[in-house]
Amino acid sequence: MKTEQLRLSGMSCAACASAIEQAIQAVPGVESCSVNFGVEQATISYHERTTDLQAIQQAVADAGYRASPLADPTEEDDAEKASRLAEARDLRNKVWVGGVISSVIVLGSLPMMLGLPIPFIPTWLHNPWFQLVLSTPVLVWCGRSFFVGAWKSLKRHAADMNTLVALGTGTAYLYSLAITLFPNLLLDQGLPVEVYYEAAVVIITLILLGRLLENRARGQTSEAIRKLMGLQAKTARVIRHGQEVDLPLGEVVVGDRILVRPGEKIPVDGEVVEGNSSIDESMVTGESIPVDKRVGDEVIGATINRTGRFIFRATRVGKDTVLAQIVKLVQQAQGSKAPIQKLADQVTGWFVPVVIAIALVTFVLWFNFMGNVTLALITTVGVLIIACPCALGLATPTSVMVGTGKGAENGILIQGAESLELAHKLNTIVLDKTGTLTLGKPTVTDYQTVGGTSNGNELRLLRLAATVERYSEHPLAEALVRYAQEQEVTLGDVEEFEAIAGSGVQGQVSGQQVQIGTRRWLEEQGISTARVTSTQRSLIEQQHAWESQGKTVIWVAADGRAEGIFGIADKLKASSPAAVRALRNLDLEVVMLTGDNQQTANAIAREVGIQRVFAEVRPDQKASTIQRLQAEGKIVAMVGDGINDAPALAQADVGIAIGTGTDVAIAASDITLVSGDLHGIVTAIQLSRATIRNIRQNLFFAFIYNTAGIPIAAGILYPFFGLLLNPIVAGAAMAFSSVSVVTNALRLRNFQPQETR
């Protein structure tokens, strides 16, 4: 199965998006397809053995549209950029030409529209032949796309926004043409000799103006990607053969040594090999405080070197850099569909045919009961023009585009629109302890052995424990090994090493069987801990004392006898208590999930203000714990950073990965916090709520234009107030309905996280 994205062109409304979806899904081998009208993209999953991208593109072409592979946003194709600029220029020229001609024709039609002679308007301005000559170029050139689109829709037995505009303006133009050519014939039939060229040209001009304004506004919705792309450095100062050489970014390869001076952008991702500095990573992580970097630390491309001069080795370049991955994630999220959009898609599927039916009924009723073809024509054209479903198609994707882009600006990467929507429904947040609430860098704070420090017993046991633990990747193991190295203990070799998930490790060191882990696990192995004492007190009493201080205790046994314990503490992140308070202020239940014993977990929970704790949970039990909460009717977000968190992240309704964690955890999540700061969770939920609120506003605007506009255009107010909606007004309302939706979505760019501490 392969997933690709295509850039689409030729769409005019959400009905076009539905038509493209149907055409692509009809291709054998296509598993799924989602077309986003707002960003003009299609996301397709297909079987490579059955079909390919060329066949899918051909299906789109056969449906009357164009599709091309989506270019890498960090390497935008010049031809694609030129094409977009040419399209915008063509649209602008058509609006100018249509606007000038419309002004002249409307001026000449004022006496007819007002029913009064206007002395300063020359009579030749409202001559039907003069208006015919002026209006024809507007329909043929400016309005060509509407008629061509309507013809393509007709050939595939469908109807879209082009159909409505072509029917409305074409009816007004052809009726006026008939009057111009055969005025006496119409008089003999008792029909009024009035032309409506102004309605046709003004409607086309207004719709094109609305499309121009809409395109400009929609261009601003992708501002986040342009900002991210603009962060890239253009060149890198590479050290090759002992010489400093300025190279274009595309020529940098993994392994290059790159020099960065104060104030310069870091060109690619890498690892510091010489020097130290303070790096401003705010453009990627959203964190404003510079981060100190020393030899061995990672640096991120596009971040800014503030103070020192350093050299780093390139580890990721091109499409593999953090920035490129962020841009790709944002692009994918902006092209995805939110579940709430399904309502709009369902409506647009039958909307246009229903509108055409309403327009026909409107004409028949007015002509039969009023006997007035003028009123019948005005109302029919008004219904056709005001009912365009463009705003419905834009309501959701424009808000999603701005919302996901705003998230990226704040160091929050949202994998898709579904995650963004679901986040506003959350009522429970589950936080992993190590690396999420804490720094994830535990250190040994206490060490107690049965034999005390006499005869080097303390160092002997430390050597045995650290020798075994250095084969483990667990953070507690790393802490113990680091402590042994600080004590300058020489480590030996291990045989028959084995790690038991959630329990401990064991192995043979110098002929001794060494086991390190929880007290419960040692007892399960038949090792007694109840009466083991040190020179001060029993090890169990010592364990309780340390655990009451929030420390994790691990036991060490040699040859089946408990020999000592280590107390290990992992400092809380400075932001954790405030972040938990902020989450609770959002009416969210905060739960802590940890493999630590209950006493240690409770101590940490008290410190950060968490009331519900799941302790002594093995890695394989974390997902089932999430299921247990979901069974209680809760909508759950899981926040974690480790490999053992991945199943729980996938099980949760929304998985939130700490960006400083493992690639596996990030891949299993729906939202990634680049900086690792828990306040990002608060921001993500606030952003989700703001985005959904914005989408609902947009859907309201879109529906209100149509549900209120169609009856008014059909003349429902005429019997009561003698009012009819002029088709020109209908055209303006339709055009600016889309503009209002996009403009409202752009308000999300002003989103700022609310202080909830």
PDB file of C-alpha atoms in Angstrom, residues 354-464:
ATOM      1  CA  VAL A 354     -31.826  20.302  -5.805  1.00  0.00           C
ATOM      2  CA  VAL A 355     -31.080  23.976  -6.519  1.00  0.00           C
ATOM      3  CA  ILE A 356     -31.676  23.472 -10.255  1.00  0.00           C
ATOM      4  CA  ALA A 357     -34.988  21.803  -9.438  1.00  0.00           C
ATOM      5  CA  ILE A 358     -35.946  24.705  -7.139  1.00  0.00           C
ATOM      6  CA  ALA A 359     -35.028  27.187  -9.890  1.00  0.00           C
ATOM      7  CA  LEU A 360     -37.243  25.395 -12.431  1.00  0.00           C
ATOM      8  CA  VAL A 361     -40.158  25.260  -9.996  1.00  0.00           C
ATOM      9  CA  THR A 362     -39.641  28.957  -9.246  1.00  0.00           C
ATOM     10  CA  PHE A 363     -39.824  29.869 -12.944  1.00  0.00           C
ATOM     11  CA  VAL A 364     -42.946  27.784 -13.535  1.00  0.00           C
ATOM     12  CA  LEU A 365     -44.768  29.200 -10.499  1.00  0.00           C
ATOM     13  CA  TRP A 366     -44.004  32.832 -11.339  1.00  0.00           C
ATOM     14  CA  PHE A 367     -44.848  32.420 -14.999  1.00  0.00           C
ATOM     15  CA  ASN A 368     -48.064  30.476 -14.432  1.00  0.00           C
ATOM     16  CA  PHE A 369     -49.513  32.374 -11.470  1.00  0.00           C
ATOM     17  CA  MET A 370     -48.207  35.874 -12.169  1.00  0.00           C
ATOM     18  CA  GLY A 371     -48.013  35.649 -15.948  1.00  0.00           C
ATOM     19  CA  ASN A 372     -44.858  37.738 -15.776  1.00  0.00           C
ATOM     20  CA  VAL A 373     -41.798  36.398 -17.563  1.00  0.00           C
ATOM     21  CA  THR A 374     -39.623  39.206 -16.178  1.00  0.00           C
ATOM     22  CA  LEU A 375     -40.336  38.254 -12.578  1.00  0.00           C
ATOM     23  CA  ALA A 376     -39.966  34.576 -13.427  1.00  0.00           C
ATOM     24  CA  LEU A 377     -36.580  35.244 -15.035  1.00  0.00           C
ATOM     25  CA  ILE A 378     -35.305  37.430 -12.189  1.00  0.00           C
ATOM     26  CA  THR A 379     -36.243  34.923  -9.495  1.00  0.00           C
ATOM     27  CA  THR A 380     -34.903  31.916 -11.427  1.00  0.00           C
ATOM     28  CA  VAL A 381     -31.541  33.556 -12.085  1.00  0.00           C
ATOM     29  CA  GLY A 382     -31.383  34.721  -8.460  1.00  0.00           C
ATOM     30  CA  VAL A 383     -31.948  31.185  -7.143  1.00  0.00           C
ATOM     31  CA  LEU A 384     -29.298  29.716  -9.444  1.00  0.00           C
ATOM     32  CA  ILE A 385     -26.686  32.318  -8.568  1.00  0.00           C
ATOM     33  CA  ILE A 386     -27.088  32.658  -4.804  1.00  0.00           C
ATOM     34  CA  ALA A 387     -26.992  28.920  -4.159  1.00  0.00           C
ATOM     35  CA  CYS A 388     -23.338  28.186  -4.960  1.00  0.00           C
ATOM     36  CA  PRO A 389     -21.953  25.676  -2.399  1.00  0.00           C
ATOM     37  CA  CYS A 390     -18.386  27.084  -2.454  1.00  0.00           C
ATOM     38  CA  ALA A 391     -18.580  28.367   1.114  1.00  0.00           C
ATOM     39  CA  LEU A 392     -19.601  24.919   2.346  1.00  0.00           C
ATOM     40  CA  GLY A 393     -16.535  23.381   0.767  1.00  0.00           C
ATOM     41  CA  LEU A 394     -14.227  25.986   2.298  1.00  0.00           C
ATOM     42  CA  ALA A 395     -15.723  26.081   5.795  1.00  0.00           C
ATOM     43  CA  THR A 396     -13.670  23.252   7.303  1.00  0.00           C
ATOM     44  CA  PRO A 397     -10.387  22.990   5.348  1.00  0.00           C
ATOM     45  CA  THR A 398      -9.488  26.664   5.645  1.00  0.00           C
ATOM     46  CA  SER A 399      -9.812  26.544   9.431  1.00  0.00           C
ATOM     47  CA  VAL A 400      -7.830  23.293   9.566  1.00  0.00           C
ATOM     48  CA  MET A 401      -5.070  24.838   7.441  1.00  0.00           C
ATOM     49  CA  VAL A 402      -4.719  27.834   9.711  1.00  0.00           C
ATOM     50  CA  GLY A 403      -5.080  25.761  12.892  1.00  0.00           C
ATOM     51  CA  THR A 404      -2.421  23.196  12.014  1.00  0.00           C
ATOM     52  CA  GLY A 405      -0.109  25.947  10.816  1.00  0.00           C
ATOM     53  CA  LYS A 406      -0.597  27.859  14.052  1.00  0.00           C
ATOM     54  CA  GLY A 407       0.172  24.672  15.955  1.00  0.00           C
ATOM     55  CA  ALA A 408       3.486  24.319  14.099  1.00  0.00           C
ATOM     56  CA  GLU A 409       4.375  27.891  15.055  1.00  0.00           C
ATOM     57  CA  ASN A 410       3.891  26.910  18.698  1.00  0.00           C
ATOM     58  CA  GLY A 411       5.956  23.722  18.466  1.00  0.00           C
ATOM     59  CA  ILE A 412       2.882  21.467  18.158  1.00  0.00           C
ATOM     60  CA  LEU A 413       2.787  19.074  15.205  1.00  0.00           C
ATOM     61  CA  ILE A 414      -0.707  17.783  14.503  1.00  0.00           C
ATOM     62  CA  GLN A 415      -0.767  14.671  12.316  1.00  0.00           C
ATOM     63  CA  GLY A 416      -4.206  15.290  10.803  1.00  0.00           C
ATOM     64  CA  ALA A 417      -7.496  17.134  10.943  1.00  0.00           C
ATOM     65  CA  GLU A 418      -9.178  14.237  12.760  1.00  0.00           C
ATOM     66  CA  SER A 419      -6.740  14.570  15.678  1.00  0.00           C
ATOM     67  CA  LEU A 420      -7.253  18.322  15.750  1.00  0.00           C
ATOM     68  CA  GLU A 421     -11.013  17.879  15.948  1.00  0.00           C
ATOM     69  CA  LEU A 422     -10.962  15.067  18.498  1.00  0.00           C
ATOM     70  CA  ALA A 423      -8.663  16.970  20.873  1.00  0.00           C
ATOM     71  CA  HIS A 424     -11.444  19.432  21.736  1.00  0.00           C
ATOM     72  CA  LYS A 425     -13.572  16.553  23.094  1.00  0.00           C
ATOM     73  CA  LEU A 426     -10.942  15.232  25.521  1.00  0.00           C
ATOM     74  CA  ASN A 427     -11.876  14.967  29.182  1.00  0.00           C
ATOM     75  CA  THR A 428      -8.980  12.854  30.497  1.00  0.00           C
ATOM     76  CA  ILE A 429      -5.211  13.309  30.122  1.00  0.00           C
ATOM     77  CA  VAL A 430      -2.933  10.391  31.042  1.00  0.00           C
ATOM     78  CA  LEU A 431       0.679  11.403  31.716  1.00  0.00           C
ATOM     79  CA  ASP A 432       3.584   8.977  31.728  1.00  0.00           C
ATOM     80  CA  LYS A 433       5.990   9.851  34.564  1.00  0.00           C
ATOM     81  CA  THR A 434       9.530   9.303  33.321  1.00  0.00           C
ATOM     82  CA  GLY A 435      10.522  11.764  30.610  1.00  0.00           C
ATOM     83  CA  THR A 436       7.104  13.379  30.549  1.00  0.00           C
ATOM     84  CA  LEU A 437       6.486  14.766  34.009  1.00  0.00           C
ATOM     85  CA  THR A 438      10.172  14.341  34.856  1.00  0.00           C
ATOM     86  CA  LEU A 439      13.335  15.235  32.975  1.00  0.00           C
ATOM     87  CA  GLY A 440      13.939  11.606  32.074  1.00  0.00           C
ATOM     88  CA  LYS A 441      17.511  11.762  33.378  1.00  0.00           C
ATOM     89  CA  PRO A 442      17.415   9.940  36.730  1.00  0.00           C
ATOM     90  CA  THR A 443      20.457   9.984  39.008  1.00  0.00           C
ATOM     91  CA  VAL A 444      21.546   7.775  41.898  1.00  0.00           C
ATOM     92  CA  THR A 445      21.025   9.709  45.124  1.00  0.00           C
ATOM     93  CA  ASP A 446      21.364   6.940  47.746  1.00  0.00           C
ATOM     94  CA  TYR A 447      23.099   3.556  48.012  1.00  0.00           C
ATOM     95  CA  GLN A 448      22.835   1.051  50.866  1.00  0.00           C
ATOM     96  CA  THR A 449      24.432  -2.411  51.099  1.00  0.00           C
ATOM     97  CA  VAL A 450      24.033  -5.231  53.581  1.00  0.00           C
ATOM     98  CA  GLY A 451      27.744  -5.325  54.377  1.00  0.00           C
ATOM     99  CA  GLY A 452      28.249  -1.579  54.552  1.00  0.00           C
ATOM    100  CA  THR A 453      31.467  -0.081  53.190  1.00  0.00           C
ATOM    101  CA  SER A 454      33.962  -2.425  54.892  1.00  0.00           C
ATOM    102  CA  ASN A 455      36.361  -4.454  52.760  1.00  0.00           C
ATOM    103  CA  GLY A 456      35.288  -2.514  49.652  1.00  0.00           C
ATOM    104  CA  ASN A 457      31.912  -4.274  49.690  1.00  0.00           C
ATOM    105  CA  GLU A 458      30.113  -1.157  48.487  1.00  0.00           C
ATOM    106  CA  LEU A 459      32.271  -0.770  45.398  1.00  0.00           C
ATOM    107  CA  ARG A 460      32.197  -4.525  44.747  1.00  0.00           C
ATOM    108  CA  LEU A 461      28.391  -4.578  44.609  1.00  0.00           C
ATOM    109  CA  LEU A 462      28.300  -1.370  42.569  1.00  0.00           C
ATOM    110  CA  ARG A 463      30.674  -2.976  40.053  1.00  0.00           C
ATOM    111  CA  LEU A 464      28.458  -6.076  39.756  1.00  0.00           C
TER     112      LEU A 464
END
